[in-house]
Amino acid sequence: MSSFQDDSLEWIYEIMAESERGGVLVACAYLEEQLTDLLKAHFLDDEKAINSLMRPSGPLGAFSTKIKLCYLLQLIDSESYSHLETIRGIRNDFAHSHFSLTFKTDSIKDRMAAIAQDFTSVSGLEEIEIYPITIKTTGRPTSRPMNKEYWRFIFIVSSLSGTVTRKIASLKAEQGAAANP
């Protein structure tokens, strides 16, 4: 099981070294792993049965299935469910298009506009200035500008991942309390 505190910087560094398409795929893979960990924390502790269900070709292996199951089991609320579905749609756009997509592409901009309004008042993302950043790849630092909408996407994914991680911790605390009455 991954730890948000341990992994968060690693996946963000990985994302910064990627194209927008690659970054979206990495971010969503991380978020999907967090949902897998949430489901595992909720399920009976039977690793063999869980792994059988959660393998990529298993009945619970798809990102969309994990999102829906977390919602139906009340592990995430309806707002998180809606946000995750939007993020999944953006991921699918990037993953399954043979065209070059960016966060300036109309379909991506529309999806981002729908979800970003829920995060703007909390995040202050409207005031963020984006500067070229140094990214260490293959031992050589490089700089490239990061699109504001791309940063907004990363922030939203990170925020959702934090929500899932807190729920995992809550489930584990409840399980620990139940085991030691």
Short mmCIF file of C-alpha atoms in Angstrom, two decimals:
data_model
loop_
_atom_site.label_atom_id
_atom_site.label_comp_id
_atom_site.label_asym_id
_atom_site.label_seq_id
_atom_site.Cartn_x
_atom_site.Cartn_y
_atom_site.Cartn_z
CA MET A 1 0.00 0.00 0.00
CA SER A 2 1.33 3.42 -0.86
CA SER A 3 1.56 6.36 1.48
CA PHE A 4 0.49 9.78 0.27
CA GLN A 5 3.18 11.51 2.33
CA ASP A 6 5.88 9.16 1.03
CA ASP A 7 4.73 9.07 -2.59
CA SER A 8 3.29 12.53 -3.20
CA LEU A 9 6.54 14.24 -4.11
CA GLU A 10 7.69 11.29 -6.20
CA TRP A 11 4.63 11.29 -8.42
CA ILE A 12 4.66 15.07 -8.71
CA TYR A 13 8.32 14.98 -9.80
CA GLU A 14 7.40 12.27 -12.29
CA ILE A 15 4.53 14.36 -13.63
CA MET A 16 6.72 17.44 -14.05
CA ALA A 17 9.10 15.45 -16.25
CA GLU A 18 6.28 14.30 -18.52
CA SER A 19 4.30 15.84 -21.35
CA GLU A 20 0.77 16.90 -20.43
CA ARG A 21 -0.53 13.58 -21.78
CA GLY A 22 2.05 11.60 -19.83
CA GLY A 23 1.46 13.66 -16.70
CA VAL A 24 -2.29 13.05 -16.81
CA LEU A 25 -1.71 9.30 -17.16
CA VAL A 26 0.80 9.22 -14.28
CA ALA A 27 -1.43 11.35 -12.03
CA CYS A 28 -4.46 9.18 -12.71
CA ALA A 29 -2.48 5.97 -12.20
CA TYR A 30 -1.47 7.31 -8.78
CA LEU A 31 -5.06 8.27 -7.97
CA GLU A 32 -6.29 4.86 -9.13
CA GLU A 33 -3.74 3.22 -6.82
CA GLN A 34 -5.11 5.32 -3.94
CA LEU A 35 -8.65 4.09 -4.72
CA THR A 36 -7.37 0.51 -4.83
CA ASP A 37 -5.81 1.03 -1.39
CA LEU A 38 -9.10 2.47 -0.11
CA LEU A 39 -11.05 -0.56 -1.30
CA LYS A 40 -8.45 -2.93 0.17
CA ALA A 41 -8.72 -1.13 3.51
CA HIS A 42 -12.50 -1.64 3.42
CA PHE A 43 -12.50 -5.28 2.32
CA LEU A 44 -11.98 -8.37 4.43
CA ASP A 45 -8.26 -9.05 4.69
CA ASP A 46 -7.95 -11.83 2.09
CA GLU A 47 -5.07 -10.90 -0.19
CA LYS A 48 -5.64 -13.74 -2.66
CA ALA A 49 -9.32 -12.89 -3.20
CA ILE A 50 -8.63 -9.14 -3.37
CA ASN A 51 -5.79 -9.52 -5.87
CA SER A 52 -7.98 -11.75 -8.03
CA LEU A 53 -10.67 -9.07 -8.16
CA MET A 54 -8.32 -6.08 -8.47
CA ARG A 55 -5.96 -7.34 -11.18
CA PRO A 56 -6.17 -5.19 -14.32
CA SER A 57 -8.35 -7.73 -16.16
CA GLY A 58 -10.35 -8.57 -13.02
CA PRO A 59 -13.92 -7.44 -12.36
CA LEU A 60 -12.71 -4.57 -10.14
CA GLY A 61 -9.63 -3.73 -12.18
CA ALA A 62 -10.88 -0.69 -14.11
CA PHE A 63 -10.48 2.88 -12.84
CA SER A 64 -14.18 3.56 -13.52
CA THR A 65 -15.25 0.48 -11.55
CA LYS A 66 -13.11 1.49 -8.56
CA ILE A 67 -14.60 4.99 -8.58
CA LYS A 68 -18.17 3.67 -8.72
CA LEU A 69 -17.55 1.00 -6.09
CA CYS A 70 -15.97 3.48 -3.67
CA TYR A 71 -19.03 5.68 -4.07
CA LEU A 72 -21.57 2.86 -3.72
CA LEU A 73 -19.81 1.61 -0.58
CA GLN A 74 -19.98 5.20 0.76
CA LEU A 75 -16.20 5.42 0.95
CA ILE A 76 -16.34 8.69 -1.01
CA ASP A 77 -19.09 11.30 -1.10
CA SER A 78 -21.09 12.36 -4.16
CA GLU A 79 -18.92 15.43 -4.80
CA SER A 80 -15.71 13.37 -4.81
CA TYR A 81 -17.45 10.82 -7.03
CA SER A 82 -18.37 13.54 -9.53
CA HIS A 83 -14.84 14.98 -9.47
CA LEU A 84 -13.28 11.55 -9.94
CA GLU A 85 -15.58 10.84 -12.89
CA THR A 86 -14.52 14.13 -14.51
CA ILE A 87 -10.84 13.35 -13.89
CA ARG A 88 -11.39 9.87 -15.39
CA GLY A 89 -12.98 11.45 -18.46
CA ILE A 90 -9.97 13.74 -18.92
CA ARG A 91 -7.67 10.75 -18.48
CA ASN A 92 -9.59 8.80 -21.10
CA ASP A 93 -9.47 11.72 -23.53
CA PHE A 94 -5.67 11.84 -23.23
CA ALA A 95 -5.20 8.06 -23.18
CA HIS A 96 -7.39 7.14 -26.11
CA SER A 97 -6.90 9.98 -28.58
CA HIS A 98 -4.49 9.63 -31.45
CA PHE A 99 -4.54 13.43 -31.75
CA SER A 100 -2.28 15.68 -29.72
CA LEU A 101 -4.34 16.97 -26.81
CA THR A 102 -3.43 19.63 -24.28
CA PHE A 103 -5.25 21.52 -21.56
CA LYS A 104 -5.96 24.14 -24.24
CA THR A 105 -8.05 21.62 -26.24
CA ASP A 106 -11.75 22.58 -26.03
CA SER A 107 -13.01 19.25 -24.64
CA ILE A 108 -10.34 19.26 -21.92
CA LYS A 109 -10.93 22.96 -21.13
CA ASP A 110 -14.67 22.29 -20.78
CA ARG A 111 -14.13 19.38 -18.39
CA MET A 112 -11.63 21.40 -16.37
CA ALA A 113 -14.02 24.36 -16.16
CA ALA A 114 -16.73 22.08 -14.79
CA ILE A 115 -14.53 20.74 -12.00
CA ALA A 116 -12.24 23.72 -11.28
CA GLN A 117 -15.05 25.94 -9.98
CA ASP A 118 -15.35 23.63 -6.95
CA PHE A 119 -11.66 24.12 -6.14
CA THR A 120 -11.06 27.79 -7.02
CA SER A 121 -12.27 29.37 -3.77
CA VAL A 122 -10.22 26.95 -1.68
CA SER A 123 -7.07 26.82 -3.75
CA GLY A 124 -6.45 30.36 -4.89
CA LEU A 125 -5.34 28.90 -8.22
CA GLU A 126 -6.59 31.97 -10.06
CA GLU A 127 -3.71 33.96 -8.57
CA ILE A 128 -0.96 31.45 -9.34
CA GLU A 129 1.77 32.68 -11.64
CA ILE A 130 3.36 29.90 -13.65
CA TYR A 131 7.07 30.21 -14.28
CA PRO A 132 9.39 27.85 -16.08
CA ILE A 133 10.57 25.28 -13.59
CA THR A 134 13.66 23.14 -13.48
CA ILE A 135 12.98 19.46 -13.96
CA LYS A 136 15.68 16.92 -13.34
CA THR A 137 15.49 14.22 -15.99
CA THR A 138 18.22 11.75 -16.75
CA GLY A 139 20.63 13.75 -14.64
CA ARG A 140 20.25 16.97 -16.67
CA PRO A 141 18.14 19.85 -15.41
CA THR A 142 15.79 21.28 -18.02
CA SER A 143 13.27 24.08 -17.86
CA ARG A 144 9.87 24.35 -19.48
CA PRO A 145 6.76 26.39 -18.73
CA MET A 146 3.88 24.56 -17.09
CA ASN A 147 0.37 25.38 -18.35
CA LYS A 148 -1.87 26.86 -15.62
CA GLU A 149 -4.69 24.41 -16.41
CA TYR A 150 -2.23 21.53 -16.16
CA TRP A 151 -1.21 22.74 -12.67
CA ARG A 152 -4.89 23.07 -11.76
CA PHE A 153 -5.43 19.45 -12.84
CA ILE A 154 -2.44 18.30 -10.75
CA PHE A 155 -3.74 20.25 -7.76
CA ILE A 156 -7.21 18.71 -8.07
CA VAL A 157 -5.80 15.18 -8.40
CA SER A 158 -3.55 15.81 -5.40
CA SER A 159 -6.48 17.13 -3.39
CA LEU A 160 -8.63 14.11 -4.26
CA SER A 161 -5.75 11.79 -3.42
CA GLY A 162 -5.41 13.47 -0.02
CA THR A 163 -9.14 12.97 0.61
CA VAL A 164 -8.82 9.27 -0.23
CA THR A 165 -5.72 8.91 1.95
CA ARG A 166 -7.50 10.46 4.94
CA LYS A 167 -10.38 8.01 4.44
CA ILE A 168 -7.93 5.09 4.40
CA ALA A 169 -6.43 6.32 7.68
CA SER A 170 -9.93 6.69 9.15
CA LEU A 171 -10.89 3.12 8.16
CA LYS A 172 -7.69 1.74 9.65
CA ALA A 173 -8.28 3.64 12.88
CA GLU A 174 -11.84 2.27 13.08
CA GLN A 175 -10.56 -1.26 12.42
CA GLY A 176 -7.90 -0.85 15.10
CA ALA A 177 -10.46 0.42 17.61
CA ALA A 178 -12.81 -2.49 16.81
CA ALA A 179 -9.99 -5.00 17.23
CA ASN A 180 -9.02 -3.54 20.62
CA PRO A 181 -12.27 -2.69 22.43
#
